[in-house]
Short mmCIF file of N, CA, C and O and ligand atoms in Angstrom, two decimals:
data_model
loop_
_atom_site.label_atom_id
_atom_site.label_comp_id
_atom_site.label_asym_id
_atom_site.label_seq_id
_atom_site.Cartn_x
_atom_site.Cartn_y
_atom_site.Cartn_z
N UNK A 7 91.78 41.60 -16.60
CA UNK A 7 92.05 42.04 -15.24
C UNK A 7 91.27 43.33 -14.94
O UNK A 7 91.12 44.30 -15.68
N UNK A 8 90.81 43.16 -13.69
CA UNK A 8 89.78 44.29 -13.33
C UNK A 8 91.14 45.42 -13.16
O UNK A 8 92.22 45.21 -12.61
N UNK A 9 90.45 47.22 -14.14
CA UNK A 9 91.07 48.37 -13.73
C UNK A 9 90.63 48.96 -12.60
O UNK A 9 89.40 48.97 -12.68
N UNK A 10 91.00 49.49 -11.51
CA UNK A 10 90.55 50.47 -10.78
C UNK A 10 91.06 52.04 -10.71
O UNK A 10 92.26 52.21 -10.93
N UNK A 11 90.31 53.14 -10.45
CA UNK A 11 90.93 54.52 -10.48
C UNK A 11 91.91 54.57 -9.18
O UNK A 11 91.81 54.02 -8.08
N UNK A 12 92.90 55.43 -9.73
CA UNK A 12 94.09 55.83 -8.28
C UNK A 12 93.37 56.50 -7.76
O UNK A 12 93.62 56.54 -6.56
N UNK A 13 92.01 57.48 -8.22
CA UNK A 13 91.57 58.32 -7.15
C UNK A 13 90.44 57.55 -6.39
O UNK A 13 90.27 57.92 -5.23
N UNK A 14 89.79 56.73 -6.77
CA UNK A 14 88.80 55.89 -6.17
C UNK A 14 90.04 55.18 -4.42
O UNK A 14 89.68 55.41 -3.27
N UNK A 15 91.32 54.40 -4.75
CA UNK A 15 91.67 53.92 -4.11
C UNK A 15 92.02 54.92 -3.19
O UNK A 15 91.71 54.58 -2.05
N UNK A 16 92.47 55.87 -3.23
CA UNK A 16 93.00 56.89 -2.52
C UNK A 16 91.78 57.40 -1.44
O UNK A 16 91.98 57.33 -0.23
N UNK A 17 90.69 57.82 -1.91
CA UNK A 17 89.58 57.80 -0.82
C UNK A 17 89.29 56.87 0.31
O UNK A 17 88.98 57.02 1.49
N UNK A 18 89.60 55.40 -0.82
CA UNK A 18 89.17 54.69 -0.06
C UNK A 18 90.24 54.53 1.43
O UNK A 18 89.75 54.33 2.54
N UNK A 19 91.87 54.67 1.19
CA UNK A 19 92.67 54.54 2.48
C UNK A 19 91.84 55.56 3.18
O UNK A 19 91.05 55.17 4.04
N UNK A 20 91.92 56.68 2.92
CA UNK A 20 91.23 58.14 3.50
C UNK A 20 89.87 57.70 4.57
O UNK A 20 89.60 58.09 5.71
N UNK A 21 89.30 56.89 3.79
CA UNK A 21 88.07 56.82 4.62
C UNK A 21 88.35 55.79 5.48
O UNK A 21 87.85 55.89 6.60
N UNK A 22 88.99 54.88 5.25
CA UNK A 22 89.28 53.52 6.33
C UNK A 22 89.99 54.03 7.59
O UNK A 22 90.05 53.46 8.68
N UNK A 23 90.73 55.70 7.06
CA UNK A 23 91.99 56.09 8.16
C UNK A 23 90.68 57.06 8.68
O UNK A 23 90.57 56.93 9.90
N UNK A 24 89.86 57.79 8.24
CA UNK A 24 89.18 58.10 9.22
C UNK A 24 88.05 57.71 9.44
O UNK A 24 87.37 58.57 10.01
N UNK A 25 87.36 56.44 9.17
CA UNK A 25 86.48 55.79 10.50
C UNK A 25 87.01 55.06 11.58
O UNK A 25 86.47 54.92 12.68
N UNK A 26 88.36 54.49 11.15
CA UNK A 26 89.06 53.47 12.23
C UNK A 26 88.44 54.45 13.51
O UNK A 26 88.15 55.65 13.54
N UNK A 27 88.36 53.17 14.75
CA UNK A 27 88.27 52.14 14.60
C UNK A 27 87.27 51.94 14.41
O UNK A 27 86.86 51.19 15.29
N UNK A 28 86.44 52.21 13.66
CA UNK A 28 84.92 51.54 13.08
C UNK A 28 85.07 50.90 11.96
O UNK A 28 86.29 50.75 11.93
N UNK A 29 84.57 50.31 10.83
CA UNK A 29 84.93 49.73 9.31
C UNK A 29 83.99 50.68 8.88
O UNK A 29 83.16 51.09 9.69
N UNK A 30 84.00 51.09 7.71
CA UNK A 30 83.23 51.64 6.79
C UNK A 30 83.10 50.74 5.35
O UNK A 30 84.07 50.42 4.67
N UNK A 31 81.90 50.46 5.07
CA UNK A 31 81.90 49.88 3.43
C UNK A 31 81.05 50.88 2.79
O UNK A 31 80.27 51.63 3.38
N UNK A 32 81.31 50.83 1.35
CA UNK A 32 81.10 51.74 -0.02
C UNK A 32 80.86 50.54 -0.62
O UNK A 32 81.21 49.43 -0.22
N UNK A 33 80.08 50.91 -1.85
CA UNK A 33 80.19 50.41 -2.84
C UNK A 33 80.73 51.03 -4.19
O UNK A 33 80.68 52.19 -4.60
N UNK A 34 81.25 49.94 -4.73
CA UNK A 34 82.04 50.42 -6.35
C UNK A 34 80.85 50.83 -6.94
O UNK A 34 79.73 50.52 -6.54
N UNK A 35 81.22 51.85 -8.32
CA UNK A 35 80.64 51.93 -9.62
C UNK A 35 81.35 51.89 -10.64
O UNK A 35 82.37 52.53 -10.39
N UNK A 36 81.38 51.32 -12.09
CA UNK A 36 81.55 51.64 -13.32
C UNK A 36 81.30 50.81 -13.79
O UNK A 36 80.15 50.47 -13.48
N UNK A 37 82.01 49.82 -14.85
CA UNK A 37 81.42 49.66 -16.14
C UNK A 37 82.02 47.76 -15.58
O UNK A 37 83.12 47.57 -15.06
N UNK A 38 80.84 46.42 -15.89
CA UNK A 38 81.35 45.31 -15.67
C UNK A 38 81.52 45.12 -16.62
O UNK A 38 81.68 43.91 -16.44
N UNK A 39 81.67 45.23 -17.75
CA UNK A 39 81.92 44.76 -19.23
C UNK A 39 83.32 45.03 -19.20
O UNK A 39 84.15 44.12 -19.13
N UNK A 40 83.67 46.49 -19.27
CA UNK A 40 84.81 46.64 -19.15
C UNK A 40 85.90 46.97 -18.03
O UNK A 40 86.83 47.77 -17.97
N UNK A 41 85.31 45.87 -17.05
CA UNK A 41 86.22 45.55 -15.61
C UNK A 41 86.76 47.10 -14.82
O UNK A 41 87.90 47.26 -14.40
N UNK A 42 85.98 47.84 -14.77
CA UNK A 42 86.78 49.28 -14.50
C UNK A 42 85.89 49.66 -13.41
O UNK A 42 84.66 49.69 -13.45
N UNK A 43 86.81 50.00 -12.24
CA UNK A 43 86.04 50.99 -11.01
C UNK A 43 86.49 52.02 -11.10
O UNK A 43 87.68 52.33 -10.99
N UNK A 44 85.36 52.83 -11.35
CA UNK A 44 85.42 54.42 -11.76
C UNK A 44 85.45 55.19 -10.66
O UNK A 44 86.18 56.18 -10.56
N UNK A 45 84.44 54.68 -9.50
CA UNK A 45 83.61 55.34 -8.43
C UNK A 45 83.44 54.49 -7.28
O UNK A 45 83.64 53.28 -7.16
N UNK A 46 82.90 55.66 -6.14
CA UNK A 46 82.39 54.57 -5.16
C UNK A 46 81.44 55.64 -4.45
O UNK A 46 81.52 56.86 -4.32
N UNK A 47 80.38 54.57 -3.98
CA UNK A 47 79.05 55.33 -3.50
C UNK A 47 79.05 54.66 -2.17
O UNK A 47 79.05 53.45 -1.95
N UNK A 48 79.06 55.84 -1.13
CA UNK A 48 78.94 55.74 0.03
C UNK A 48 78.07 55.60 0.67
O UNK A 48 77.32 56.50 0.32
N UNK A 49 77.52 54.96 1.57
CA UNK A 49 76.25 54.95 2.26
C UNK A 49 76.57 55.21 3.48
O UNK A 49 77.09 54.35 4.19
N UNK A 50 76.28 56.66 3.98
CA UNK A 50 76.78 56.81 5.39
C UNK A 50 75.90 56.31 6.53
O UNK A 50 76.45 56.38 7.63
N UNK A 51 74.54 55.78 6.54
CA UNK A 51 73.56 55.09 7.64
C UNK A 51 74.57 53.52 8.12
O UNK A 51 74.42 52.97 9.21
N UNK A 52 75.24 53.19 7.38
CA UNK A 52 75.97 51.73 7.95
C UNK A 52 77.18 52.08 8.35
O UNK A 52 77.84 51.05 8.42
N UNK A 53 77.84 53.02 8.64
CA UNK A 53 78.97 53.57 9.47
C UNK A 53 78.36 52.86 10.90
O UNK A 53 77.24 52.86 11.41
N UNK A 54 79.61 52.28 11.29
CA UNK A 54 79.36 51.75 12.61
C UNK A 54 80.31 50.46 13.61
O UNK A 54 81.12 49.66 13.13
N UNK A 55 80.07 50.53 14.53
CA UNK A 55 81.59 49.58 15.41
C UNK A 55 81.08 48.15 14.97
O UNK A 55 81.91 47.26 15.15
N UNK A 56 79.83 47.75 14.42
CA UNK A 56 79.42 46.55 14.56
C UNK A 56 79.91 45.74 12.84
O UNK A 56 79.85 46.40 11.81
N UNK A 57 80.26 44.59 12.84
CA UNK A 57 80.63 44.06 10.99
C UNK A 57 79.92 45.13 9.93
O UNK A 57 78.72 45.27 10.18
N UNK A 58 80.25 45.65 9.19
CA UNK A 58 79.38 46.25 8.36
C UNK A 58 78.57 45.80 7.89
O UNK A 58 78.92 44.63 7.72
N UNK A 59 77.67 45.92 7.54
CA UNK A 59 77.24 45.36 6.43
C UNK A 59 76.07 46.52 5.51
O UNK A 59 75.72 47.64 5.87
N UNK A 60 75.71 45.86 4.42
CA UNK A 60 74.98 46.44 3.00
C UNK A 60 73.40 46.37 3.23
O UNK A 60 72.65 45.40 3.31
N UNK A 61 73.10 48.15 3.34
CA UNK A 61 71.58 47.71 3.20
C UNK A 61 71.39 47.82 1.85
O UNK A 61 71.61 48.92 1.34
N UNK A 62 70.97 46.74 1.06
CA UNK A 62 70.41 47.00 -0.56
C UNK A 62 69.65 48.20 -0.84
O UNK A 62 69.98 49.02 -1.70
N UNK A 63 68.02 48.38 0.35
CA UNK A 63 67.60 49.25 -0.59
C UNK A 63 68.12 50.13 -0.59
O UNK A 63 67.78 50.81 -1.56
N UNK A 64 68.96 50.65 0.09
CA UNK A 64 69.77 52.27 0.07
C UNK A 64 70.15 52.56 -1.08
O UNK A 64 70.14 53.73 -1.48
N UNK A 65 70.59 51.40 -1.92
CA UNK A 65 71.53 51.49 -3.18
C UNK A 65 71.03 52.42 -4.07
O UNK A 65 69.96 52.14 -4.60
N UNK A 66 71.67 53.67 -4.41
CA UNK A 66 71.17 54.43 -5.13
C UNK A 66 71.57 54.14 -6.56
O UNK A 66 70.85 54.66 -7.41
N UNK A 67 72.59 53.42 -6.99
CA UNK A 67 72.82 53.46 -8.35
C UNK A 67 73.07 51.96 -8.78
O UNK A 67 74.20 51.89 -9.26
N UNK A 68 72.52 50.92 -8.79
CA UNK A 68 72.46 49.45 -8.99
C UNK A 68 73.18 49.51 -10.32
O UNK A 68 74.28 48.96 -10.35
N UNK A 69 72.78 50.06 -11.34
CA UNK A 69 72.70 49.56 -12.66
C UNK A 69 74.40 49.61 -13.04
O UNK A 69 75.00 49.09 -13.98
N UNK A 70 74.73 50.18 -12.26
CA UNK A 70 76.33 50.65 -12.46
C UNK A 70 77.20 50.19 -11.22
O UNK A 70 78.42 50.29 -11.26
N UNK A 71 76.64 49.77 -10.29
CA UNK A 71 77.54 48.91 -8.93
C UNK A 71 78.36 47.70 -9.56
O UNK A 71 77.71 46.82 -10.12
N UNK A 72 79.57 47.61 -9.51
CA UNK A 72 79.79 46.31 -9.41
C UNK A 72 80.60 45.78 -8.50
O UNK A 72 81.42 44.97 -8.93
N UNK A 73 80.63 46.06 -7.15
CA UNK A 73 81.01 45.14 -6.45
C UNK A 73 80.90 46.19 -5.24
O UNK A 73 80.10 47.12 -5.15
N UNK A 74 81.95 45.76 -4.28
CA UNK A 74 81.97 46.78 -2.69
C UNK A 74 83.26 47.04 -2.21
O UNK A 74 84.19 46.52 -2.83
N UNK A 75 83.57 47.85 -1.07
CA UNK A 75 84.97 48.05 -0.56
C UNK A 75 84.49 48.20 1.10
O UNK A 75 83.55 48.87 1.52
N UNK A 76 85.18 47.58 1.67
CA UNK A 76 85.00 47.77 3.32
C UNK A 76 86.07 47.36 3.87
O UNK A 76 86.73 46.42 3.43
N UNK A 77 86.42 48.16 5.12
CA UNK A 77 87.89 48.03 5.93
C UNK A 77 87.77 47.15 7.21
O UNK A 77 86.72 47.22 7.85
N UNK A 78 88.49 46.54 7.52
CA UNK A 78 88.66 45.85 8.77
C UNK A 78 89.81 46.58 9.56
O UNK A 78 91.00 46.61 9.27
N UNK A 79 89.25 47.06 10.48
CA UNK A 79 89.97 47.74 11.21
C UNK A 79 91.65 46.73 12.23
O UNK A 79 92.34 47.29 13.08
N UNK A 80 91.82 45.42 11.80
CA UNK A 80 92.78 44.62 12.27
C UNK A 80 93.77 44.78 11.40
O UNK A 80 94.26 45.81 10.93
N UNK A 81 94.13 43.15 11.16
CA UNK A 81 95.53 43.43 10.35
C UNK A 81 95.59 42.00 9.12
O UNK A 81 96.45 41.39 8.48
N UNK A 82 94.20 41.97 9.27
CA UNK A 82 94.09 41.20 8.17
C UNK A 82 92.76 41.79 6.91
O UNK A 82 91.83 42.56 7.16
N UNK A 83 93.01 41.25 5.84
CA UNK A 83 92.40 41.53 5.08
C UNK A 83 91.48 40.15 4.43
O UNK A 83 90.68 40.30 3.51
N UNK A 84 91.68 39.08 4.94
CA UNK A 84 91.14 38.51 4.79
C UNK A 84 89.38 38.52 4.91
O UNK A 84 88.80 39.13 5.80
N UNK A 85 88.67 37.69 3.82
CA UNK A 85 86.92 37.78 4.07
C UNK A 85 86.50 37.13 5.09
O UNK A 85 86.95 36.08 5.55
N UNK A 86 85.68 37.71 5.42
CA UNK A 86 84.77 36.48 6.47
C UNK A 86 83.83 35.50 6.30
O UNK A 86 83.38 35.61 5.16
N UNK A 87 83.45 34.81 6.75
CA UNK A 87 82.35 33.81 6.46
C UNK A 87 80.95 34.94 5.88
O UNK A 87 80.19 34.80 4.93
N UNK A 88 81.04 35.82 6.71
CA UNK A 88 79.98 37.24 6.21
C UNK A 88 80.31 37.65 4.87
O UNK A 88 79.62 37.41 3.88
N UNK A 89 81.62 38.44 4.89
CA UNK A 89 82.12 38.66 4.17
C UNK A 89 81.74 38.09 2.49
O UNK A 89 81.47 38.84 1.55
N UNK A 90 81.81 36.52 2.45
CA UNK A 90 81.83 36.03 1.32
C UNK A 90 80.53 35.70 1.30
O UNK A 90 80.21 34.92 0.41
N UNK A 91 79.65 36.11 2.07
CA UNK A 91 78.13 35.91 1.32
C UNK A 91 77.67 36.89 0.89
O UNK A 91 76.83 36.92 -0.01
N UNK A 92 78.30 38.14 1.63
CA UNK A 92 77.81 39.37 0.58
C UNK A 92 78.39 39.04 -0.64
O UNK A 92 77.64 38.74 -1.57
N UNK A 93 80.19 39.05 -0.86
CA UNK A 93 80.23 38.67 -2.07
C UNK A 93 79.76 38.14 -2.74
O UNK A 93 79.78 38.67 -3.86
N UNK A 94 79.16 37.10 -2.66
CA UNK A 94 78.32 36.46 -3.45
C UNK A 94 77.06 37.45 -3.84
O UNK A 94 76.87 37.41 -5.06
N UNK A 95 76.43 38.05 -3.36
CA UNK A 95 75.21 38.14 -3.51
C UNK A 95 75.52 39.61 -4.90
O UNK A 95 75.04 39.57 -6.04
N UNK A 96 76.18 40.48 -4.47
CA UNK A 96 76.47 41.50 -5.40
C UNK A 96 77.76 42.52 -5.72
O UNK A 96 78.64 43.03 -5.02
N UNK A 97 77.40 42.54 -7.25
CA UNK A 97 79.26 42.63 -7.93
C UNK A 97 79.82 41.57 -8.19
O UNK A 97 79.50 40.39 -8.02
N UNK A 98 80.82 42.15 -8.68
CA UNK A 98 81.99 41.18 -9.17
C UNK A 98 83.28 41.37 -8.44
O UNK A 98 83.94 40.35 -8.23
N UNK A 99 83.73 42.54 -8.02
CA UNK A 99 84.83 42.38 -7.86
C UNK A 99 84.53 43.21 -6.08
O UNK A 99 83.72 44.13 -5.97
N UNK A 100 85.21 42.75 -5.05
CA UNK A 100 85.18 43.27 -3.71
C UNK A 100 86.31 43.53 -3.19
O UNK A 100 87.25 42.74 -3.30
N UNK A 101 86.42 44.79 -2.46
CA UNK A 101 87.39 45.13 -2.09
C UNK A 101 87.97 45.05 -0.41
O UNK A 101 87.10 45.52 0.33
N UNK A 102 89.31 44.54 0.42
CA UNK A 102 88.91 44.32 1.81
C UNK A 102 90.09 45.28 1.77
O UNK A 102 90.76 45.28 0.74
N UNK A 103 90.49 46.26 2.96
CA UNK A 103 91.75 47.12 3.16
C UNK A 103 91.78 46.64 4.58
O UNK A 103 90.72 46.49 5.18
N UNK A 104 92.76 46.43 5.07
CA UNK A 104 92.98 46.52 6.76
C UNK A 104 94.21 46.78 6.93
O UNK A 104 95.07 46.59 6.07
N UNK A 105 94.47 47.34 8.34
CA UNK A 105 95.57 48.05 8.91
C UNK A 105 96.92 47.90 8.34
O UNK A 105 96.75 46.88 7.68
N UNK A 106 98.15 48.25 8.16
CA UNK A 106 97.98 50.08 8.38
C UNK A 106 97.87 50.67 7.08
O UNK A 106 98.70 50.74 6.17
N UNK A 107 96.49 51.16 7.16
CA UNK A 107 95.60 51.15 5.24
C UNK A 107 96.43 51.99 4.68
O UNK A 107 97.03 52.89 5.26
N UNK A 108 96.47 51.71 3.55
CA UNK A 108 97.65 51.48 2.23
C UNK A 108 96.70 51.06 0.91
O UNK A 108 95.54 50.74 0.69
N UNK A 109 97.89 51.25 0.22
CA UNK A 109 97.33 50.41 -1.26
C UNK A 109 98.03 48.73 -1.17
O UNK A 109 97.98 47.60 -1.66
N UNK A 110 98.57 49.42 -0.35
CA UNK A 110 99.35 47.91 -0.02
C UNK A 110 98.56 47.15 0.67
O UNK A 110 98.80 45.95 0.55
N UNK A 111 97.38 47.51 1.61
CA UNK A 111 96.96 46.30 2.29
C UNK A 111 95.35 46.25 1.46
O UNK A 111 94.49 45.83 2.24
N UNK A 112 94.85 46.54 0.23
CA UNK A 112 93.98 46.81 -0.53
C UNK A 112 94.13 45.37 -1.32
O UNK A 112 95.06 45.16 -2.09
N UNK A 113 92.80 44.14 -0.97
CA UNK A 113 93.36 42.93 -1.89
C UNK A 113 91.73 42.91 -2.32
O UNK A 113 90.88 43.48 -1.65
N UNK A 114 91.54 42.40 -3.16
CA UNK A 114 90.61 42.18 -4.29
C UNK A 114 90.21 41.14 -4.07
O UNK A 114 91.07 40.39 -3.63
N UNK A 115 88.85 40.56 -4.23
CA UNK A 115 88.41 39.24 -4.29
C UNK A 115 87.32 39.19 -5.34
O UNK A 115 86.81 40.21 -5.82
N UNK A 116 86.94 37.76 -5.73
CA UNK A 116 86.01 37.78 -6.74
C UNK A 116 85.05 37.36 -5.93
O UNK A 116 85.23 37.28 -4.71
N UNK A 117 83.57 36.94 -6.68
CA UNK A 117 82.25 36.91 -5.63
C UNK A 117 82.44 35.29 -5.17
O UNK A 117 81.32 34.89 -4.84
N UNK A 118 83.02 34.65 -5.08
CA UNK A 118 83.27 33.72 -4.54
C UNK A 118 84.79 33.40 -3.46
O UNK A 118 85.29 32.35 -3.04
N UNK A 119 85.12 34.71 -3.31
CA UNK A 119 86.16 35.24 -2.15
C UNK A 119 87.43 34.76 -2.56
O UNK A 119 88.15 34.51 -1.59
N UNK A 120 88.04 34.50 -3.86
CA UNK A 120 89.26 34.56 -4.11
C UNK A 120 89.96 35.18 -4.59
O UNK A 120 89.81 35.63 -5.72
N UNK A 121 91.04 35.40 -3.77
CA UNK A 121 91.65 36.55 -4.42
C UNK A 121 91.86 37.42 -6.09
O UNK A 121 91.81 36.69 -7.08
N UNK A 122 92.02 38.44 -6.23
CA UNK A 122 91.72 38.75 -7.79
C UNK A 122 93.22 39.82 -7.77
O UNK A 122 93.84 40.16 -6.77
N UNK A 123 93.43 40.06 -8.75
CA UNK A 123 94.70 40.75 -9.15
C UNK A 123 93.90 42.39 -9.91
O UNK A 123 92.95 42.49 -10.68
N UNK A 124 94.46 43.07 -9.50
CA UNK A 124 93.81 44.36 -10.41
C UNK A 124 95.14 45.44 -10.41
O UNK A 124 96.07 45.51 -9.61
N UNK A 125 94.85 46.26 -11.61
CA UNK A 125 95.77 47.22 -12.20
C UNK A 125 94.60 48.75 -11.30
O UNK A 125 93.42 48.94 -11.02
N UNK A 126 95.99 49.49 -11.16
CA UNK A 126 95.77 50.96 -11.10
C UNK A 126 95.80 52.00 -11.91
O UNK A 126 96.90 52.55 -12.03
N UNK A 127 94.78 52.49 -12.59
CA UNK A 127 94.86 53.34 -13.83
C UNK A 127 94.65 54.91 -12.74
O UNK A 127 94.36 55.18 -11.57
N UNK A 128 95.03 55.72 -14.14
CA UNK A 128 94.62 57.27 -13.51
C UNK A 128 93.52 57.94 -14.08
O UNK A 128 93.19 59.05 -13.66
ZN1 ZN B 209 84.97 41.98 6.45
#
């Protein structure tokens, strides 16, 4: 089961509560071997009212990305048809938060958009 940091998640409500109503996506960092999100690297040029989405070359740290986090400013957390082609394309594990952001509305998917279960470490 993928670990994630309490402080990684904690930014992440933080940032979903202050771009609303825009989405903001990040991407994860740490280790895919050993299922753990350590980090998350922000790319502030894709802040914006329109679907988010990932410019690759921005990616400053590939070798250590494994997956993404982005908010939907509604009340679902469900992926989108968008949604699950980024998944696909990079990482393993993706993160969707939507309203009223929480750890509670924080659900996990794998790169083929099904749901994933993950633990909160400190
Ligand atoms: Zn989405």
């Amino acid at each position: 089961m993928w670990k994630i940091k309490k402080s990684v998640l904690e930014s992440i409500v933080q940032a979903a509560q202050n771009t609303h109503p825009n989405e903001f996506i990040a991407l994860l960092g740490g280790n895919l071997k050993k299922q753990i999100v350590e980090e998350w690297v922000i790319l502030p040029s894709i802040f914006g009212s329109h679907h988010a989405s990932i410019r690759m070359d921005l990616l400053p740290y590939t070798a250590c990305t494994v997956g993404s986090v982005h908010s939907h400013p509604g009340f679902t957390n469900k992926p989108s048809g968008a949604d699950k082609h980024l998944f696909s394309k990079e990482g393993e594990i993706h993160l969707i938060i939507c309203l009223p952001f929480s750890f509670q509305t924080i659900q996990a998917y794998s790169t083929k958009g099904t749901p994933l279960e993950f633990e909160v470490i400190s």
